[in-house]
mmCIF file of C-alpha atoms and ligand atoms in Angstrom:
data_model
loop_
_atom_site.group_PDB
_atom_site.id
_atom_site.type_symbol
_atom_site.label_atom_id
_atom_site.label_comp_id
_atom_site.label_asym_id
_atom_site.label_seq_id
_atom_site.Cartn_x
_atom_site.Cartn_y
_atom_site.Cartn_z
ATOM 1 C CA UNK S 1 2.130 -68.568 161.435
ATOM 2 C CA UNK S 2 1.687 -66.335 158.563
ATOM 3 C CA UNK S 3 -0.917 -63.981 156.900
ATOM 4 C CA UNK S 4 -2.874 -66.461 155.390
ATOM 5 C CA UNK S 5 -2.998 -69.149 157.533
ATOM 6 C CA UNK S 6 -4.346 -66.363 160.036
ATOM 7 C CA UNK S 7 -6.865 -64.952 157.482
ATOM 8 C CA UNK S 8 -8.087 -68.703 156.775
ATOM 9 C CA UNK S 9 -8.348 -69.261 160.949
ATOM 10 C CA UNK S 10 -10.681 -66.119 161.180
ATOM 11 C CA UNK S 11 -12.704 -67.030 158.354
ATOM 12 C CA UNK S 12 -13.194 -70.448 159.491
ATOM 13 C CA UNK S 13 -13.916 -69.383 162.744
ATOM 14 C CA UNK S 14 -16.788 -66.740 160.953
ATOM 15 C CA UNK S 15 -18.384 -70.008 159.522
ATOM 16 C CA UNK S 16 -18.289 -72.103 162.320
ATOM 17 C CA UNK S 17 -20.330 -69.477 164.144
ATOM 18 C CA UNK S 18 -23.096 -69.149 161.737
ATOM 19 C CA UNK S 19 -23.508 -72.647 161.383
ATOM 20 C CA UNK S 20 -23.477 -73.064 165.079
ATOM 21 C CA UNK S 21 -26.045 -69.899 165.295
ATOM 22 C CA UNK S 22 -28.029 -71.424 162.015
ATOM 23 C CA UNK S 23 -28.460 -74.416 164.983
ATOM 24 C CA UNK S 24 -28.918 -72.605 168.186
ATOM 25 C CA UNK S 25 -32.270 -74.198 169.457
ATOM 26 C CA UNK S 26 -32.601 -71.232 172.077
ATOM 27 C CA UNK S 27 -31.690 -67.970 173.617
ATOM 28 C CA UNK S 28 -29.710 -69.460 176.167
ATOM 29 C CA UNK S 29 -27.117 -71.542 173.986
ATOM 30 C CA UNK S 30 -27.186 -68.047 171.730
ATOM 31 C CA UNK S 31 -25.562 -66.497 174.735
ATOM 32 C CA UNK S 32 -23.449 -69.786 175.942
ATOM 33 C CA UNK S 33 -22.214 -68.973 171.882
ATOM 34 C CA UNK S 34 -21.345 -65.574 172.337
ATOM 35 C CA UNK S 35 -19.028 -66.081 175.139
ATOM 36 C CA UNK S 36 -17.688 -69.122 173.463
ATOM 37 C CA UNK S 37 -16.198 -66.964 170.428
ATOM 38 C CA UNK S 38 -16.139 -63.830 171.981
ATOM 39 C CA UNK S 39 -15.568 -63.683 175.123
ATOM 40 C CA UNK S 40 -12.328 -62.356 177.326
ATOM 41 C CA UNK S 41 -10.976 -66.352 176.866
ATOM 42 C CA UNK S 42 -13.090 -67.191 173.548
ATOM 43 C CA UNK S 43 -11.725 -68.469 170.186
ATOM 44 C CA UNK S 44 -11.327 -65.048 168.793
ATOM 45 C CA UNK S 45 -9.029 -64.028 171.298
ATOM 46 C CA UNK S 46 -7.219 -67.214 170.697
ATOM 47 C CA UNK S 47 -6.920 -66.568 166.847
ATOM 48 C CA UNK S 48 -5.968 -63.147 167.589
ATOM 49 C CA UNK S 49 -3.002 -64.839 169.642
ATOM 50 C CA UNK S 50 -0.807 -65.605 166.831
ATOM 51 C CA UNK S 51 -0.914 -61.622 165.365
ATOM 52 C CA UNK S 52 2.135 -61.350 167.392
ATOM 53 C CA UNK S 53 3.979 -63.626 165.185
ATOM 54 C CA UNK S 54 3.379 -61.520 162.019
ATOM 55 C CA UNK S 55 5.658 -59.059 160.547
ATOM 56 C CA UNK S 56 5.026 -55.748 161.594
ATOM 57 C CA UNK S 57 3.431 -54.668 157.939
ATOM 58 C CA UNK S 58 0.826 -57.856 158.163
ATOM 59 C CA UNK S 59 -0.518 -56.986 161.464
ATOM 60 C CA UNK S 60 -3.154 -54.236 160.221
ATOM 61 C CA UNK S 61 -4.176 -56.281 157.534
ATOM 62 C CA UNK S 62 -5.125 -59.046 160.316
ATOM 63 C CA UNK S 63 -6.844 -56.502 162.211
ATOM 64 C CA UNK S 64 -8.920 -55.320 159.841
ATOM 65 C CA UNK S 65 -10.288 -58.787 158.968
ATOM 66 C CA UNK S 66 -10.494 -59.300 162.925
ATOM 67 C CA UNK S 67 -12.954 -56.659 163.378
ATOM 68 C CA UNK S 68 -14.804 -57.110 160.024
ATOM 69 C CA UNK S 69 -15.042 -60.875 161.473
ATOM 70 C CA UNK S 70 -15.776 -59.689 165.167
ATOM 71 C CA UNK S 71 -18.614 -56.951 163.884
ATOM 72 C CA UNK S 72 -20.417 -59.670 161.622
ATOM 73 C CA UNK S 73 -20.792 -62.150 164.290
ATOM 74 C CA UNK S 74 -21.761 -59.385 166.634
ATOM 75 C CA UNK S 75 -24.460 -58.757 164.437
ATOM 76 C CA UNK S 76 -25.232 -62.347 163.370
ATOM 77 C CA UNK S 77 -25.592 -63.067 167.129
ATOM 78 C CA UNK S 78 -28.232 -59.863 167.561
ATOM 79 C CA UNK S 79 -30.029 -60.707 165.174
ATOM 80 C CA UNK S 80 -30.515 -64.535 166.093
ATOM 81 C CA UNK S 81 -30.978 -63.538 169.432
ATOM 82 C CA UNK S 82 -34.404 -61.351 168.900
ATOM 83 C CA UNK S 83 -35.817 -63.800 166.531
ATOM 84 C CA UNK S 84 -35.326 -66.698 169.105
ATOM 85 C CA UNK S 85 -36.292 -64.241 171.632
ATOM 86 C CA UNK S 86 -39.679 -63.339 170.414
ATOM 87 C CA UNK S 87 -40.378 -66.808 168.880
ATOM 88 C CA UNK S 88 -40.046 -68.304 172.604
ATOM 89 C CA UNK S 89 -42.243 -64.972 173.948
ATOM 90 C CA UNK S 90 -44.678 -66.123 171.382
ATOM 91 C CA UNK S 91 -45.092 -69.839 172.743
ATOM 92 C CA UNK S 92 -45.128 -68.102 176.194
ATOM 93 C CA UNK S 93 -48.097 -66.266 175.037
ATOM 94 C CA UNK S 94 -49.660 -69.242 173.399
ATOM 95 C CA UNK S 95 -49.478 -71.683 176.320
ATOM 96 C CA UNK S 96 -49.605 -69.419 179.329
ATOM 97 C CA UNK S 97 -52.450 -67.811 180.079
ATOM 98 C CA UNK S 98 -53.677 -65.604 183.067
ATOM 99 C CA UNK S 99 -57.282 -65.263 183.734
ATOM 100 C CA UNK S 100 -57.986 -61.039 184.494
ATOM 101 C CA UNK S 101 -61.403 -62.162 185.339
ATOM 102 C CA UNK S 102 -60.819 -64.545 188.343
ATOM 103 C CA UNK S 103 -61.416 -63.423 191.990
ATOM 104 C CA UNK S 104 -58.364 -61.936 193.787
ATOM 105 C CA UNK S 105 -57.154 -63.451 196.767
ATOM 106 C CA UNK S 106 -58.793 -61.688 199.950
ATOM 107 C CA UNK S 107 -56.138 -59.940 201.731
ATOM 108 C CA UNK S 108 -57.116 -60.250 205.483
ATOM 109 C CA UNK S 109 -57.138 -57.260 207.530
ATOM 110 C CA UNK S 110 -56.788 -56.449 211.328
ATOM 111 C CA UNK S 111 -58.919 -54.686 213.360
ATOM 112 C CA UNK S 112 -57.546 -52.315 216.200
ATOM 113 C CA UNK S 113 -58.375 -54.064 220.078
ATOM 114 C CA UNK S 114 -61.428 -52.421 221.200
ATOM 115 C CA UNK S 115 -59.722 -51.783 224.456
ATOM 116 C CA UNK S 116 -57.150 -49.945 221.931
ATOM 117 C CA UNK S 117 -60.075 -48.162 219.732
ATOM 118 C CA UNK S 118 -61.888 -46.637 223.020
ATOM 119 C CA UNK S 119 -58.722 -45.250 223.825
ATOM 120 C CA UNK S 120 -57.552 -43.893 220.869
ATOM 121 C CA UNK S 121 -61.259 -42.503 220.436
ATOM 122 C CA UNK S 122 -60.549 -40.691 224.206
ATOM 123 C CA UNK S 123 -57.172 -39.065 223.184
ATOM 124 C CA UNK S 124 -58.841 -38.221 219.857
ATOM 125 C CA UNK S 125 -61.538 -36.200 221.969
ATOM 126 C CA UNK S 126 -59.610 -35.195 225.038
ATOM 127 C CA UNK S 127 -56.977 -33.855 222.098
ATOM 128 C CA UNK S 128 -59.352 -31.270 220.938
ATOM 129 C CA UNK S 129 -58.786 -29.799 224.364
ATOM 130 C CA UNK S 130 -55.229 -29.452 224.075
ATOM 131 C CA UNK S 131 -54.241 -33.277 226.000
ATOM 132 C CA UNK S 132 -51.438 -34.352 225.169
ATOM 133 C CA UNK S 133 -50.339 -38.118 225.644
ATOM 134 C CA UNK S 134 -47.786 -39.558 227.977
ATOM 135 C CA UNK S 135 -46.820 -42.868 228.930
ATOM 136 C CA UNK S 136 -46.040 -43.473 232.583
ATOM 137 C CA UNK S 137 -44.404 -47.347 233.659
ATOM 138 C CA UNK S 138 -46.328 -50.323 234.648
ATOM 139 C CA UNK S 139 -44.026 -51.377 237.621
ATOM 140 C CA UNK S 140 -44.072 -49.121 240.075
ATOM 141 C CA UNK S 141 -42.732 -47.769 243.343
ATOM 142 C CA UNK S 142 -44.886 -47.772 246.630
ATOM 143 C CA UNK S 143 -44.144 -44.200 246.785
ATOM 144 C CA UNK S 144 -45.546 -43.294 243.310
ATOM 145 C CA UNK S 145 -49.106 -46.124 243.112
ATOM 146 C CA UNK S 146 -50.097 -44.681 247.025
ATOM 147 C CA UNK S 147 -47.928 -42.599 249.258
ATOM 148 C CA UNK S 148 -47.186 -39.252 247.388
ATOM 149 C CA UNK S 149 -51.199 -39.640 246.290
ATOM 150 C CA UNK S 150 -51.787 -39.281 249.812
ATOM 151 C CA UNK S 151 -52.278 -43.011 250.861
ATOM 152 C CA UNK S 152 -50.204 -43.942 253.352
ATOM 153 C CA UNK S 153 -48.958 -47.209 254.062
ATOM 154 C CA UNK S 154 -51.089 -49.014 256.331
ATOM 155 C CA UNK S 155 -54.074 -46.355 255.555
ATOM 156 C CA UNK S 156 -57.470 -48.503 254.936
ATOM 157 C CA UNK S 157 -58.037 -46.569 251.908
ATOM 158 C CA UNK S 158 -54.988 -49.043 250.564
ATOM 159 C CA UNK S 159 -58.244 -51.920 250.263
ATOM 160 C CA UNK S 160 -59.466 -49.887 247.226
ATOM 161 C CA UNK S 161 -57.070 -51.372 245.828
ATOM 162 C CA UNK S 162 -55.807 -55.132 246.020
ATOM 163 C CA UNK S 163 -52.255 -55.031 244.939
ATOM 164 C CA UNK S 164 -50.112 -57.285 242.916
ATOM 165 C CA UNK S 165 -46.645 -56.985 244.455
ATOM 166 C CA UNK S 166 -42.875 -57.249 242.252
ATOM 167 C CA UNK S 167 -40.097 -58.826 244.117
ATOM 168 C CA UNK S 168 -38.049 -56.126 243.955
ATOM 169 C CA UNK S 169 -38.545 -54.418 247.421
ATOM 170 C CA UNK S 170 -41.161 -51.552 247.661
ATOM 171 C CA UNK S 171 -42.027 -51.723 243.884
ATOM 172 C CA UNK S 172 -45.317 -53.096 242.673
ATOM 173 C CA UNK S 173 -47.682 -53.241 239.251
ATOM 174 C CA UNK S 174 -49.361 -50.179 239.563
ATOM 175 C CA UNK S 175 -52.999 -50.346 240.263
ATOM 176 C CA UNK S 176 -54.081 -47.503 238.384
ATOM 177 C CA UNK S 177 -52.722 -44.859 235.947
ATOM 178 C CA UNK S 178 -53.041 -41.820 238.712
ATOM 179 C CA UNK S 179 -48.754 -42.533 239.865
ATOM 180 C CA UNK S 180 -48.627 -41.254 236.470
ATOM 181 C CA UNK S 181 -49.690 -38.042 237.895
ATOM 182 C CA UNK S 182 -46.750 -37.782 239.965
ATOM 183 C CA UNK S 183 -44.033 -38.422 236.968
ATOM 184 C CA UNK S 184 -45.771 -35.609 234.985
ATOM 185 C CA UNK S 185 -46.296 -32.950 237.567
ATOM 186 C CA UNK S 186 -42.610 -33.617 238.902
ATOM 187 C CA UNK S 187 -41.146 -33.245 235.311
ATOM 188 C CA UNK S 188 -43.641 -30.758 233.631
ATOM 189 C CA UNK S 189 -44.223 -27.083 234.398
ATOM 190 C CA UNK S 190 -47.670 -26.141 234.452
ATOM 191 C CA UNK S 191 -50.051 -25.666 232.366
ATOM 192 C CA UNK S 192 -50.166 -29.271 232.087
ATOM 193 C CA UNK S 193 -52.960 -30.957 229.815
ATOM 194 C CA UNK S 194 -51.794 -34.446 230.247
ATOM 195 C CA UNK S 195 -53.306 -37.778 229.224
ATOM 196 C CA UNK S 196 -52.018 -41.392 231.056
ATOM 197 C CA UNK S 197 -53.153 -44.294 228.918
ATOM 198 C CA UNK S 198 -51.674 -47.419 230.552
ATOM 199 C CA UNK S 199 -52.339 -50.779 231.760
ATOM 200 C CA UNK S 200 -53.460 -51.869 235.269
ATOM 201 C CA UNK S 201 -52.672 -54.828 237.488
ATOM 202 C CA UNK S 202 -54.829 -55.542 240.177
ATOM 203 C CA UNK S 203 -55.273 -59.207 243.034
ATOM 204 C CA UNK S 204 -58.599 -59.729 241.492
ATOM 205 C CA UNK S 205 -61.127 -62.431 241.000
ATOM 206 C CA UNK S 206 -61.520 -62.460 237.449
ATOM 207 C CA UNK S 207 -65.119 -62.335 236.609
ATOM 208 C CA UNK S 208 -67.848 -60.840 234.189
ATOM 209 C CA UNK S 209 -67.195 -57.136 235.647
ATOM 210 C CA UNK S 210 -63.961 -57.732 237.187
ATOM 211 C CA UNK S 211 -60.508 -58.354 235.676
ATOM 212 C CA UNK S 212 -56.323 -58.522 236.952
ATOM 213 C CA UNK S 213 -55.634 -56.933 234.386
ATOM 214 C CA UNK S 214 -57.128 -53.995 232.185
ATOM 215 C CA UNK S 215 -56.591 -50.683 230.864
ATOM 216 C CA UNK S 216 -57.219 -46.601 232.529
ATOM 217 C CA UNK S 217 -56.771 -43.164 230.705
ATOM 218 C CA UNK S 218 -56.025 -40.838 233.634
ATOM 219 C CA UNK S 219 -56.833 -37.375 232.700
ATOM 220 C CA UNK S 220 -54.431 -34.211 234.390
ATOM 221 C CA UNK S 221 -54.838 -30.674 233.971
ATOM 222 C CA UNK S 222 -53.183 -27.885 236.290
ATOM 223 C CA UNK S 223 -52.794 -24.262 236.084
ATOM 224 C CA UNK S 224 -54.030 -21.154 237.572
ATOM 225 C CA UNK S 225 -57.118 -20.823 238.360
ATOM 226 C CA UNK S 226 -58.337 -23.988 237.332
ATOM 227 C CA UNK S 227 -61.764 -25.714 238.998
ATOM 228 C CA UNK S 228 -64.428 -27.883 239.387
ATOM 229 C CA UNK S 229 -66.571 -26.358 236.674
ATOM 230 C CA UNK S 230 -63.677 -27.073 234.320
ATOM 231 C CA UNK S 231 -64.125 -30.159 234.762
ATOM 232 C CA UNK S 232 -68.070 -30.473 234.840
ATOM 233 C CA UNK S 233 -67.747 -28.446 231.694
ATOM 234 C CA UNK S 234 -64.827 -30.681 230.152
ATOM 235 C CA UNK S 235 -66.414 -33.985 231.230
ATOM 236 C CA UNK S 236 -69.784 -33.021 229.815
ATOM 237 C CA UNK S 237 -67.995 -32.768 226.647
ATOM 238 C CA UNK S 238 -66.297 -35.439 226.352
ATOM 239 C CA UNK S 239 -69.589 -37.777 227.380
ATOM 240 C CA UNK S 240 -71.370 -35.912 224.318
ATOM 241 C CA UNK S 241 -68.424 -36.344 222.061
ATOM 242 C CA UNK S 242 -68.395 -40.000 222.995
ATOM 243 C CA UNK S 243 -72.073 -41.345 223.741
ATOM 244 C CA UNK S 244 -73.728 -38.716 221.742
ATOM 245 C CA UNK S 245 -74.657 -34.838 221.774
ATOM 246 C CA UNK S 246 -77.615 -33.980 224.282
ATOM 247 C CA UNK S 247 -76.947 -37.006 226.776
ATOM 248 C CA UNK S 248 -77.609 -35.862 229.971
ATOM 249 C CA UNK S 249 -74.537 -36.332 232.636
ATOM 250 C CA UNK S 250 -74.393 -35.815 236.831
ATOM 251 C CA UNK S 251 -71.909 -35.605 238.842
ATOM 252 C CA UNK S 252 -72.354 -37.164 242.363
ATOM 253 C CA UNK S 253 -69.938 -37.272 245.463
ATOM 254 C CA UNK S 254 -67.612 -39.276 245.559
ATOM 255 C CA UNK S 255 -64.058 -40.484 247.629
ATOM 256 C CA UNK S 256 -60.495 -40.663 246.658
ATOM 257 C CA UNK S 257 -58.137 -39.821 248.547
ATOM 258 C CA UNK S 258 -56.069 -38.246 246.097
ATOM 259 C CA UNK S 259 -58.942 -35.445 245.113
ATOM 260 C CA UNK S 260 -60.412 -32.759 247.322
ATOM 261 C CA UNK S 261 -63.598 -32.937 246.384
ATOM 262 C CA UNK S 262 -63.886 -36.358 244.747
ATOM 263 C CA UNK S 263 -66.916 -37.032 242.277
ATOM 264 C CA UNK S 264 -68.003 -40.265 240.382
ATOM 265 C CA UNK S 265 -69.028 -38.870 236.428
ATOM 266 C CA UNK S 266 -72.559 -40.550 235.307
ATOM 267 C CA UNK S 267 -73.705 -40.648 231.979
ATOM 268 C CA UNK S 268 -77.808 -41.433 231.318
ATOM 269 C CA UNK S 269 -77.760 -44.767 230.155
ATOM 270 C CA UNK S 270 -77.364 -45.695 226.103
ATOM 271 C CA UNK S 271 -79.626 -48.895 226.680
ATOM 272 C CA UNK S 272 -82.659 -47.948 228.039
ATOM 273 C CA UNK S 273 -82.683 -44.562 230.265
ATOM 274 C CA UNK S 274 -85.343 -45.915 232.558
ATOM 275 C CA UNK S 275 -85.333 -48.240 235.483
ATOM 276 C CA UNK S 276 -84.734 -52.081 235.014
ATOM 277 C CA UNK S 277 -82.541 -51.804 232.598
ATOM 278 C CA UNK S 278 -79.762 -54.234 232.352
ATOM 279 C CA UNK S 279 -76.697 -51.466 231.471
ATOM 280 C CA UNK S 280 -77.848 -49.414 234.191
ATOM 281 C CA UNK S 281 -79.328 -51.669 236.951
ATOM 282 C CA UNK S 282 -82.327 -49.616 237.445
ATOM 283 C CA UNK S 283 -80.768 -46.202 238.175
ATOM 284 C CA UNK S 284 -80.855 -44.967 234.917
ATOM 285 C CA UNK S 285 -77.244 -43.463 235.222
ATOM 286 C CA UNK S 286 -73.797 -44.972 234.337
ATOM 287 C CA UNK S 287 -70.501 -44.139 235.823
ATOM 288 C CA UNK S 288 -67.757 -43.824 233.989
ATOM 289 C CA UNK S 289 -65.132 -42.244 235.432
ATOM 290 C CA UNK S 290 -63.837 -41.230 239.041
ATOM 291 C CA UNK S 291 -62.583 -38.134 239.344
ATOM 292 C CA UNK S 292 -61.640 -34.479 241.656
ATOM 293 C CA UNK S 293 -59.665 -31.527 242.231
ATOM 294 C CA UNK S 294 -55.991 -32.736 242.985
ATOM 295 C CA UNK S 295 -55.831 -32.674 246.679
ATOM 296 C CA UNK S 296 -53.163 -30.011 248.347
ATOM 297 C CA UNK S 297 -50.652 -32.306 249.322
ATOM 298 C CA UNK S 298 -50.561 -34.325 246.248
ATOM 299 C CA UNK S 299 -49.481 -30.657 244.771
ATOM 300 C CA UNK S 300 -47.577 -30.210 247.409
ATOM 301 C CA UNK S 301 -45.904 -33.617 247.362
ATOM 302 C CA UNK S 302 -44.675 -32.535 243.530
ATOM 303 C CA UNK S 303 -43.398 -28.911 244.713
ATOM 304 C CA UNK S 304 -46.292 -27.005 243.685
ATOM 305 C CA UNK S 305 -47.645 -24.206 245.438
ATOM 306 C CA UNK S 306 -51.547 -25.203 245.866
ATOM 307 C CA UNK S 307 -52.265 -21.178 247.197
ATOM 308 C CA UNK S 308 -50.919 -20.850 243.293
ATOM 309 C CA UNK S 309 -51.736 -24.057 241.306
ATOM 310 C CA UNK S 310 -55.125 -25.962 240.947
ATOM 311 C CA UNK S 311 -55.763 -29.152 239.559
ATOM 312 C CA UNK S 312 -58.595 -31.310 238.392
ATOM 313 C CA UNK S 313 -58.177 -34.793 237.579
ATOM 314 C CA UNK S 314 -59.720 -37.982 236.367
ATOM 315 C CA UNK S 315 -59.384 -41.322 235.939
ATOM 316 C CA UNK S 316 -61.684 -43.745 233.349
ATOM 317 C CA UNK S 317 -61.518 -47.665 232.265
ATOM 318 C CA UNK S 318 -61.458 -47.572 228.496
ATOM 319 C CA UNK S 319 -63.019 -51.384 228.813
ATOM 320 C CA UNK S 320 -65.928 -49.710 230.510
ATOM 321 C CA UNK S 321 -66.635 -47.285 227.951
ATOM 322 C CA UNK S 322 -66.039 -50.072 225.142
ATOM 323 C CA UNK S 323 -68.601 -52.127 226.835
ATOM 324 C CA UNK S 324 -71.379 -49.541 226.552
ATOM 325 C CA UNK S 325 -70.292 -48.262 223.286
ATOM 326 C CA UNK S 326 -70.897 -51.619 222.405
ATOM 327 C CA UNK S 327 -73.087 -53.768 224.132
ATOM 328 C CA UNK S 328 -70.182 -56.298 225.546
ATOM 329 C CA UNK S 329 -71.578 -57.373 228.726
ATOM 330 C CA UNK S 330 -68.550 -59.148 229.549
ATOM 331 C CA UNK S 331 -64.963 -57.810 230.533
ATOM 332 C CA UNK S 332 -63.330 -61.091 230.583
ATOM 333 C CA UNK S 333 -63.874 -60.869 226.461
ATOM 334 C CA UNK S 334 -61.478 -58.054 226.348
ATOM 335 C CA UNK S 335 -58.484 -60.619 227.591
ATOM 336 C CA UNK S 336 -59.199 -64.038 225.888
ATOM 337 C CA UNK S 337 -57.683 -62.828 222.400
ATOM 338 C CA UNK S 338 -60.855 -64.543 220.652
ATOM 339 C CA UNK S 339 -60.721 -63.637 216.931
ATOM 340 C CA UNK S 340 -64.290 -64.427 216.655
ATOM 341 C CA UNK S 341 -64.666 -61.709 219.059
ATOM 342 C CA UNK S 342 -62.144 -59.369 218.279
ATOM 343 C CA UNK S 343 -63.016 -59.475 214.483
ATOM 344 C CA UNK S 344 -66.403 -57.500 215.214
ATOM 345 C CA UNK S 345 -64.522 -54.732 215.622
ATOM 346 C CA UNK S 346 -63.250 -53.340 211.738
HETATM 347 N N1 LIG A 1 -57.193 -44.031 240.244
HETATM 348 C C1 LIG A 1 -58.590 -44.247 240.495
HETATM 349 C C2 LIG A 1 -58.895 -45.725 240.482
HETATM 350 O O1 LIG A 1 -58.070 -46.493 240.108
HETATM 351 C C3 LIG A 1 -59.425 -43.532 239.453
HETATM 352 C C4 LIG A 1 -59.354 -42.064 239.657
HETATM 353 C C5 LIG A 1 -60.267 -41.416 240.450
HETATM 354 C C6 LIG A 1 -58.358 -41.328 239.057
HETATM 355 C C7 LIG A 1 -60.227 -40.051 240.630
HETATM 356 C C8 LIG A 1 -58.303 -39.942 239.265
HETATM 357 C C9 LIG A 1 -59.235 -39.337 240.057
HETATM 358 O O2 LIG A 1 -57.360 -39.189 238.708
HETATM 359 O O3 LIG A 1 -59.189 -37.994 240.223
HETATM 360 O O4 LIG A 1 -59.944 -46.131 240.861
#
């Protein structure tokens, strides 16, 4: 190996290339070029190989050809790559089109439950008042769903409500949201402002107005001093908030065994505020919620003084208030998971 046997490789090697660029269909066999000849194992490397050979004094002179080569074909590869580069962008152009003016492609959107709405519509409301959500659970103990709410086991007032029982033993699904008042009033220092959203279970016949399964927002508040006009007052303003401003509400008596007194909340009616109506029956009132002031030993059952603490509290079926709000005159629609219904509800 000698100087000019390595001059005439790297020379040859510099023609090669632009004859192979000259006939480089593409930007892809551009590229599969580049790393042929210059790449870490290409055929400049290679030539380079035999610079180790060369007396000391010819190995600069090699070099300097090497990178005059190495920068020409560097360029010669640049500049082949952009043309074939914009000459494919330009067929791209010419055969591809996209049409800006066609339709998009509907995205679909989901609707909240209205089960879900109502109650985020009640928290929304009962928020304004300073509620604050909790969550309670949805299987229960015996204890929580009826004995500390003062119903004791074997006590008729049990038949209010028909019980779906666990097999674990003395744990059940809870038939309404009030055991949740027994978590909260255990763990939280009054003043409590407390909101129970949850799901119900009940040993029902399913029908039009009845179903095993459905929702409740339980309403707590206790302090000092607290009392039944509170919760007139509060009530009254959450049926105007919801059903509209200047509806006329009543309470009448009413029994649960964990309130002392216990009250059923009526609204006027939203279809018709006369007799015969179908909403109504022919009373012209609709309940909507149950509620009283927290009876002594339900306070006392939780370690509060009742000489000290107070407490109203209430209990509502979101379904209930969906219904009227709108027009469903049948619960069992609220289960079935029917889009057709459902989707009525953006
Ligand atoms: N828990 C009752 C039910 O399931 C509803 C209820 C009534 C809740 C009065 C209350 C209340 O908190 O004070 O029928």
């Amino acid at each position: 190996m000698d100087l000019a046997q390595l001059t005439r490789d790297l020379e040859s090697l510099a023609e090669e290339t632009a004859a192979a660029l000259a006939a480089a269909a593409n930007v892809a066999a551009v590229e599969a070029l580049e790393v042929d000849v210059l790449g870490k194992k290409g055929r400049l490397t290679g030539v380079l190989r035999g610079i180790g050979a060369l007396p000391p004094e010819d190995r600069p002179k090699v070099g300097a050809i090497a990178n005059r080569v190495r920068n020409d074909i560097e360029s010669q590869i640049a500049e082949r790559r952009t043309g074939l580069g914009s000459a494919e962008l330009d067929a791209r152009l010419r055969t591809e089109t996209i049409d800006v003016t066609m339709p998009g492609r509907p995205i679909r959107r989901g609707s909240l439950h209205p089960s879900l709405e109502s109650m985020a519509e009640i928290a929304r409301i009962f928020g304004q008042f300073g509620f604050v959500t909790y969550e309670s659970p949805e299987v229960e103990t015996d204890e929580n769903n009826f004995q500390l709410l003062n119903i004791p086991t074997d006590h008729p007032a049990r038949d209010l409500w028909d019980t779906l029982y666990v097999d674990i033993p003395g744990h059940l699904l809870r038939t309404h949201t009030s055991p949740g008042q027994i978590h909260l009033m255990r763990s939280v220092k009054p003043p409590i402002r407390a909101l129970l959203p949850g799901r119900c279970f009940r040993y029902e016949a399913i029908d039009a107005s009845h179903g095993s399964e459905f929702f409740q927002v339980e309403g707590l508040m206790v302090d000092e001093g607290t009392t039944l006009g509170d919760l007139r007052g509060l009530l009254e303003a959450f049926a105007h908030a919801m059903f509209g401003a200047g509806k006329r509400t009543r309470f009448r008596p009413g029994y649960y065994p964990f309130t002392e007194p216990s009250v059923a909340f009526d609204v006027e009616c939203l279809v018709c505020g006369g007799p015969g109506c179908p909403a109504c029956g022919r009373s012209g009132w609709m309940t909507i919620l149950g509620a009283g002031m927290v009876h002594p030993v339900v306070l006392r059952n939780c370690g509060l003084d009742p000489e000290r603490y107070q407490g109203f509290a209430f209990g509502m079926g979101p379904e209930r208030i969906a219904m009227l709000r709108h027009r469903i005159t049948d619960l069992r629609l609220f289960l079935e998971n029917d889009l057709r219904f459902l989707g009525q509800f953006r």
